[in-house]
Amino acid sequence: MSLTKQLWLAVIAIMTLAFGISFLVSAWSAKGYLEDQLRLKNSDNANSLALSMSQIEKDPVLIELLLSAQFDIGHYKQIKLTSPDGKVMMERVSDAVADTVPAWFVEMIPLHTEPGIAQVQDGWRQYGTLTVLSHNRFAYQALWQGNLRLLGWFLASALLCGAIGTLILRSITRPLAEVVKQAEAIGARRFITIAEPRTREFRSVVRAMNALSGQVRSMLEEESARLEQLRRDAQHDALTGLLNREHFLKKIQYALQDENSATTGALFILRLPDLIRMNKELGRETTDRLLKRVAGALQESCPDEPCLIGRLNGADFAVLAPDVESVDELAQRISARARLSINDPSAAEEHVVLLGAAVYRHGDAVSQVLSHADMALNRAVLEGGSAVEAGNLNIEWKPAASLVSAWQSLIETALNLKRVQFATYPVLNGQGQLIHYEAPARMQIIQSSMWISAQEFMPWASRLGLTERIDEAVFDYALVWLESNEGPVCINVSPQTVCDPVLTTRYYQALKRRQNLAQKLWIDIPEFVAYRHAREFRVFCDTLKSLGCKIGLEHVGNQICHVGELYDVGLDYLKIDSAIIRDIDQSPGNQTFLRGVCTIAHTMGMMTIAEGVLNQQEAGCLKELGFKGMTGPGIVLG
Amino acid sequence: MLNYRPFVGKLGPWKAIFFLLFGASVAFAGVELDRLLQLAGQRYGDSGVASVNAWRDLLTETSNQPDTAKLRRVNDFFNRRIHFGDDSDIWGKRDYWATPLETLGRAQGDCEDFAIAKYVTLKLLGIPSDKMRLTYVKARIGGPQSSLVQAHMVLSYYPAPNDEPLVLDNLISDIRPASRRADLTTIFGFNAEGLWVGGVAPRAASPSQRLSKWQAVLTRMREEGID
């Protein structure tokens, strides 16, 4: 029972008790007072009537008139004259009076009124005894009305007390609601802190919970920092801090295949052919310093975020630049800065820097792109400096306007005809049971009735600013799908959707109407959104999680070191990027790293799911590392 | 019994012995003699104590006598012992109804005080109160032809409800039937019990009791030990 309800019950109980007591007290004191007054009235009136009768001639008619007159004009129940030997000489008795006083009230408060008795003299002789009894209905009437008024006042003051009490209680318990919310959040492993309320008891609770949250958070931060270290050890070159060969190649593959990657780009390979000689002449330490300077020069020349920079082997560096404006220009820049970084202007001899570049398109094979880059490098040896291998000389950097409008019409037609749907791939737990269906979008080309995958149309949709509409179509289709299908489904949401409050509200309202479906809807959000749009991300999660949706991050990997910052979100799961999962059974460094990820995710109440699992070896290893779910080509339901 | 000690000397040794031996037998229902004596001593000194003792002796001696003897002895006792005086002289008030103790203590009183003291004494001696009336009368003073009249109060005694009453008056020493009191004209008589409302003793706590002179006397009497 809520506190307010209990307060009202208490008020009612106290008021009833108070009314009962004051009713009794007032009724009994009024009873005493009224009885007294009636007795005096009886006595005084009896004596004054007897006095009048004593003075006059004892003519029975005259006496009777006097008695009747007194009776008729006053308020009497009975006036009686008895002779000295006890016989009734004359008597007047009133009829019953009809009034609003209920019988039980009269019965509860009996008014005993003594009659007034006086002697009537006839000279020295006694003429008779006069008995006068006033009516007490008037007293009852007054008493009844008084008690009704009392009841009215008590009811009014009970309401007033209750209302005031409710207001006070509300102001007292307002911080309590916050405290409860925090406790529930911590129960759901969302380690939030709140401002300390003024109420002392609440304050100590909140202080304790804030302290707990703080400890968990700092523990998460330490864990994350350790994870970051593990990740760097596994994926980065120890000397320069650039991506190591293994990880860089995985990244190229991802860039060429992932649906969200740019459609075109360039791969640059920078070679220092003099490295062995330099090592001999300058010594190990100096060479290492020069290598670091080259790495720094590469980072400076490619400040854009999507650029990936790695060290392929001792003398070879690589830069992957998706969606680059001008390959030649960037090649010049990289080459010039690298040369500057390792050459002393005053030195007689110049260290040579070779640069080969290859242009790629989305979907090209990694080996093909690498061999193109190698070819360009070979040409650079001949041409002395840098060379670009365009692969296909007709490559179009900017897609033709006609192509853009063709895609636009294809996508919009599909959207209008509701031909944007999704395919389903199972995500299973360690026992082979379904967790949910992964649902990447697909779209039908109306003309050919052919369904194409997200990889093909999403880059175009992104360029055309249609991702939100596609998200919406997928969401709508998910609701329809869930009406007729059992298993939970997991849809993708783009950064644009997460940051759009209007669309968030639309999702919320659609799901609020069908809460049973909300329980079965999982939503994947790209990892970087959680950090780059932290505020909008939290609003999105709070809004939809309140309906029972499960929300998690997909393609988790690069920014795992920040996962501790999500202590207050209460995410349900993390999907670990396939670039890290690939060949996990052969990569002890990544194993250590992922074991740490699983531990920290578990601490924060999140499930870990591996993306892109290819085979049973990987699956077995992942299970051992603590993964609760897996998906990918190697994972098949039942 | 300890309360008697201060008075032993004043009572004389024989009476004290008698009192100690028979004290219980001379106690009257409705009278706290100890308290009366103590109050008389405090308020009126030796003469007060003597009056109360004499009154006690009267009660003791007449308690077994017939009603007519009781009437005569009581009438004589008060008519002889109490001197008539105006309320304004005695009490400094225009009209004051004194209790028997006050009347005995001062040995002074006006007509109501006589009537009240006689009524109370006779009631203590067992005369039923419905046989007695305190009667307001108009008294002609100075013989049958006199035109001098005065408001007066007497105690009337009715041997039977329809009988002619006997009049106990402080103006004359005899008790005479009403028919032989041509000088008195009745105005109104009241039965003291009637004012007590049905014979129920008034509650001392009730402030209304003080409003009536008669009730005031009764209340004071009870405080002094006569109930």
Coordinates of N, CA and C in Angstrom, one line a residue, chain A residues 32 35-37 39-40 43 46-47 50-51 54-55 84-85 114-126 129, chain B residues 133 135 137 154 156 158 161-165 167 178 181 184 186-189 191 194-195 197-198 200 203 206 208-209:
Chain A
G32 N -25.7 16.9 30.9 CA -25.7 17.4 32.2 C -26.2 18.8 32.3
E35 N -30.0 18.9 31.4 CA -30.8 18.4 32.5 C -31.0 19.4 33.6
D36 N -29.8 20.0 33.9 CA -29.8 21.1 35.0 C -30.8 22.2 34.6
Q37 N -30.7 22.6 33.4 CA -31.5 23.8 33.0 C -33.0 23.4 33.0
R39 N -34.4 21.1 34.8 CA -34.8 20.9 36.2 C -35.1 22.3 36.8
L40 N -34.2 23.2 36.6 CA -34.5 24.6 37.1 C -35.7 25.2 36.6
S43 N -38.7 23.6 38.1 CA -38.9 24.0 39.5 C -39.4 25.4 39.6
A46 N -43.0 25.7 38.3 CA -43.9 25.1 39.2 C -44.2 26.1 40.4
N47 N -43.1 26.7 40.9 CA -43.2 27.6 42.0 C -44.0 28.9 41.6
A50 N -47.6 28.0 41.2 CA -48.2 27.7 42.5 C -48.4 29.0 43.2
L51 N -47.4 30.0 43.1 CA -47.5 31.2 43.8 C -48.8 32.0 43.3
S54 N -51.9 30.3 44.6 CA -52.1 30.5 46.0 C -52.8 31.9 46.2
Q55 N -52.5 32.8 45.4 CA -53.0 34.2 45.6 C -54.5 34.4 45.2
P84 N -54.0 17.2 48.3 CA -53.1 16.8 49.4 C -53.2 15.3 49.7
D85 N -54.3 14.7 49.4 CA -54.4 13.2 49.6 C -54.1 12.4 48.4
E114 N -36.0 16.1 36.1 CA -36.9 16.0 37.3 C -38.0 17.0 37.2
P115 N -39.2 16.6 37.5 CA -40.3 17.5 37.5 C -40.2 18.6 38.6
G116 N -40.7 19.8 38.4 CA -40.7 20.8 39.4 C -42.0 20.6 40.2
I117 N -41.8 20.6 41.6 CA -43.0 20.4 42.5 C -43.2 21.6 43.4
A118 N -44.4 22.1 43.5 CA -44.7 23.2 44.4 C -46.0 23.1 45.0
Q119 N -46.2 23.7 46.1 CA -47.4 23.6 46.9 C -48.3 24.8 46.6
V120 N -49.6 24.5 46.4 CA -50.6 25.6 46.3 C -51.4 25.7 47.6
Q121 N -51.4 26.9 48.2 CA -52.1 27.1 49.5 C -53.4 27.7 49.3
D122 N -54.3 27.3 50.1 CA -55.6 28.0 50.2 C -55.7 28.6 51.6
G123 N -55.2 29.8 51.7 CA -55.1 30.3 53.1 C -54.1 29.5 53.8
W124 N -54.4 29.0 55.1 CA -53.5 28.1 55.8 C -53.6 26.7 55.4
R125 N -54.7 26.4 54.6 CA -54.9 25.0 54.2 C -54.1 24.7 53.0
Q126 N -53.8 23.4 52.8 CA -53.1 23.0 51.6 C -54.2 22.8 50.5
T129 N -50.8 19.9 45.2 CA -49.4 19.9 44.8 C -49.3 20.0 43.3
Chain B
R133 N -44.2 23.3 56.4 CA -44.1 24.2 55.3 C -43.4 25.5 55.9
T135 N -43.6 29.1 55.5 CA -44.7 29.9 55.0 C -44.4 31.4 55.1
V137 N -45.7 34.9 55.3 CA -47.0 35.5 55.8 C -46.9 37.0 56.0
V154 N -42.9 32.0 59.0 CA -43.1 31.1 60.1 C -43.0 29.7 59.6
S156 N -45.0 26.2 59.5 CA -46.3 25.6 59.7 C -46.2 24.1 59.8
Y158 N -48.4 20.6 59.6 CA -49.7 20.0 59.3 C -49.7 18.6 59.8
P161 N -52.6 16.0 55.9 CA -52.6 16.9 54.8 C -53.7 17.9 54.8
N162 N -54.9 17.5 55.2 CA -56.0 18.4 55.1 C -56.3 19.2 56.4
D163 N -55.5 19.0 57.4 CA -55.7 19.7 58.7 C -55.3 21.1 58.7
E164 N -55.8 21.8 59.7 CA -55.3 23.1 59.9 C -53.9 23.1 60.5
P165 N -53.0 23.9 60.1 CA -51.6 23.8 60.6 C -51.4 24.4 62.0
V167 N -48.8 26.8 64.1 CA -47.8 27.8 63.6 C -46.7 28.0 64.6
A178 N -53.5 27.7 63.2 CA -53.6 28.8 62.3 C -54.8 29.7 62.6
R181 N -54.4 32.6 64.7 CA -53.4 33.6 64.4 C -54.0 34.5 63.3
L184 N -51.9 36.9 61.2 CA -51.1 36.4 60.1 C -51.9 36.1 58.8
T186 N -51.6 34.3 55.2 CA -50.6 33.5 54.4 C -50.5 34.1 52.9
I187 N -49.3 34.0 52.5 CA -49.0 34.4 51.1 C -48.6 33.2 50.2
F188 N -47.6 32.4 50.7 CA -47.2 31.3 50.0 C -46.4 30.4 50.9
G189 N -46.6 29.1 50.8 CA -45.9 28.2 51.6 C -45.1 27.2 50.7
N191 N -42.8 23.6 50.5 CA -42.2 22.4 51.1 C -40.8 22.4 50.7
G194 N -39.8 19.9 48.2 CA -40.2 20.1 46.8 C -39.1 20.9 46.1
L195 N -38.5 21.8 46.8 CA -37.4 22.6 46.2 C -36.2 21.8 45.9
V197 N -36.3 19.1 44.6 CA -36.6 18.5 43.4 C -36.7 16.9 43.5
G198 N -37.9 16.5 43.9 CA -38.1 15.0 43.9 C -37.3 14.3 45.0
V200 N -34.2 14.5 45.6 CA -32.9 14.2 45.2 C -32.0 15.3 45.7
R203 N -26.7 18.5 43.5 CA -25.3 18.3 43.3 C -24.5 19.5 43.7
S206 N -23.1 21.7 41.0 CA -24.0 22.5 40.1 C -24.1 23.9 40.6
S208 N -26.0 26.2 39.7 CA -27.3 26.7 39.9 C -27.8 26.6 41.3
Q209 N -27.3 25.7 42.1 CA -27.7 25.6 43.5 C -27.6 26.9 44.3

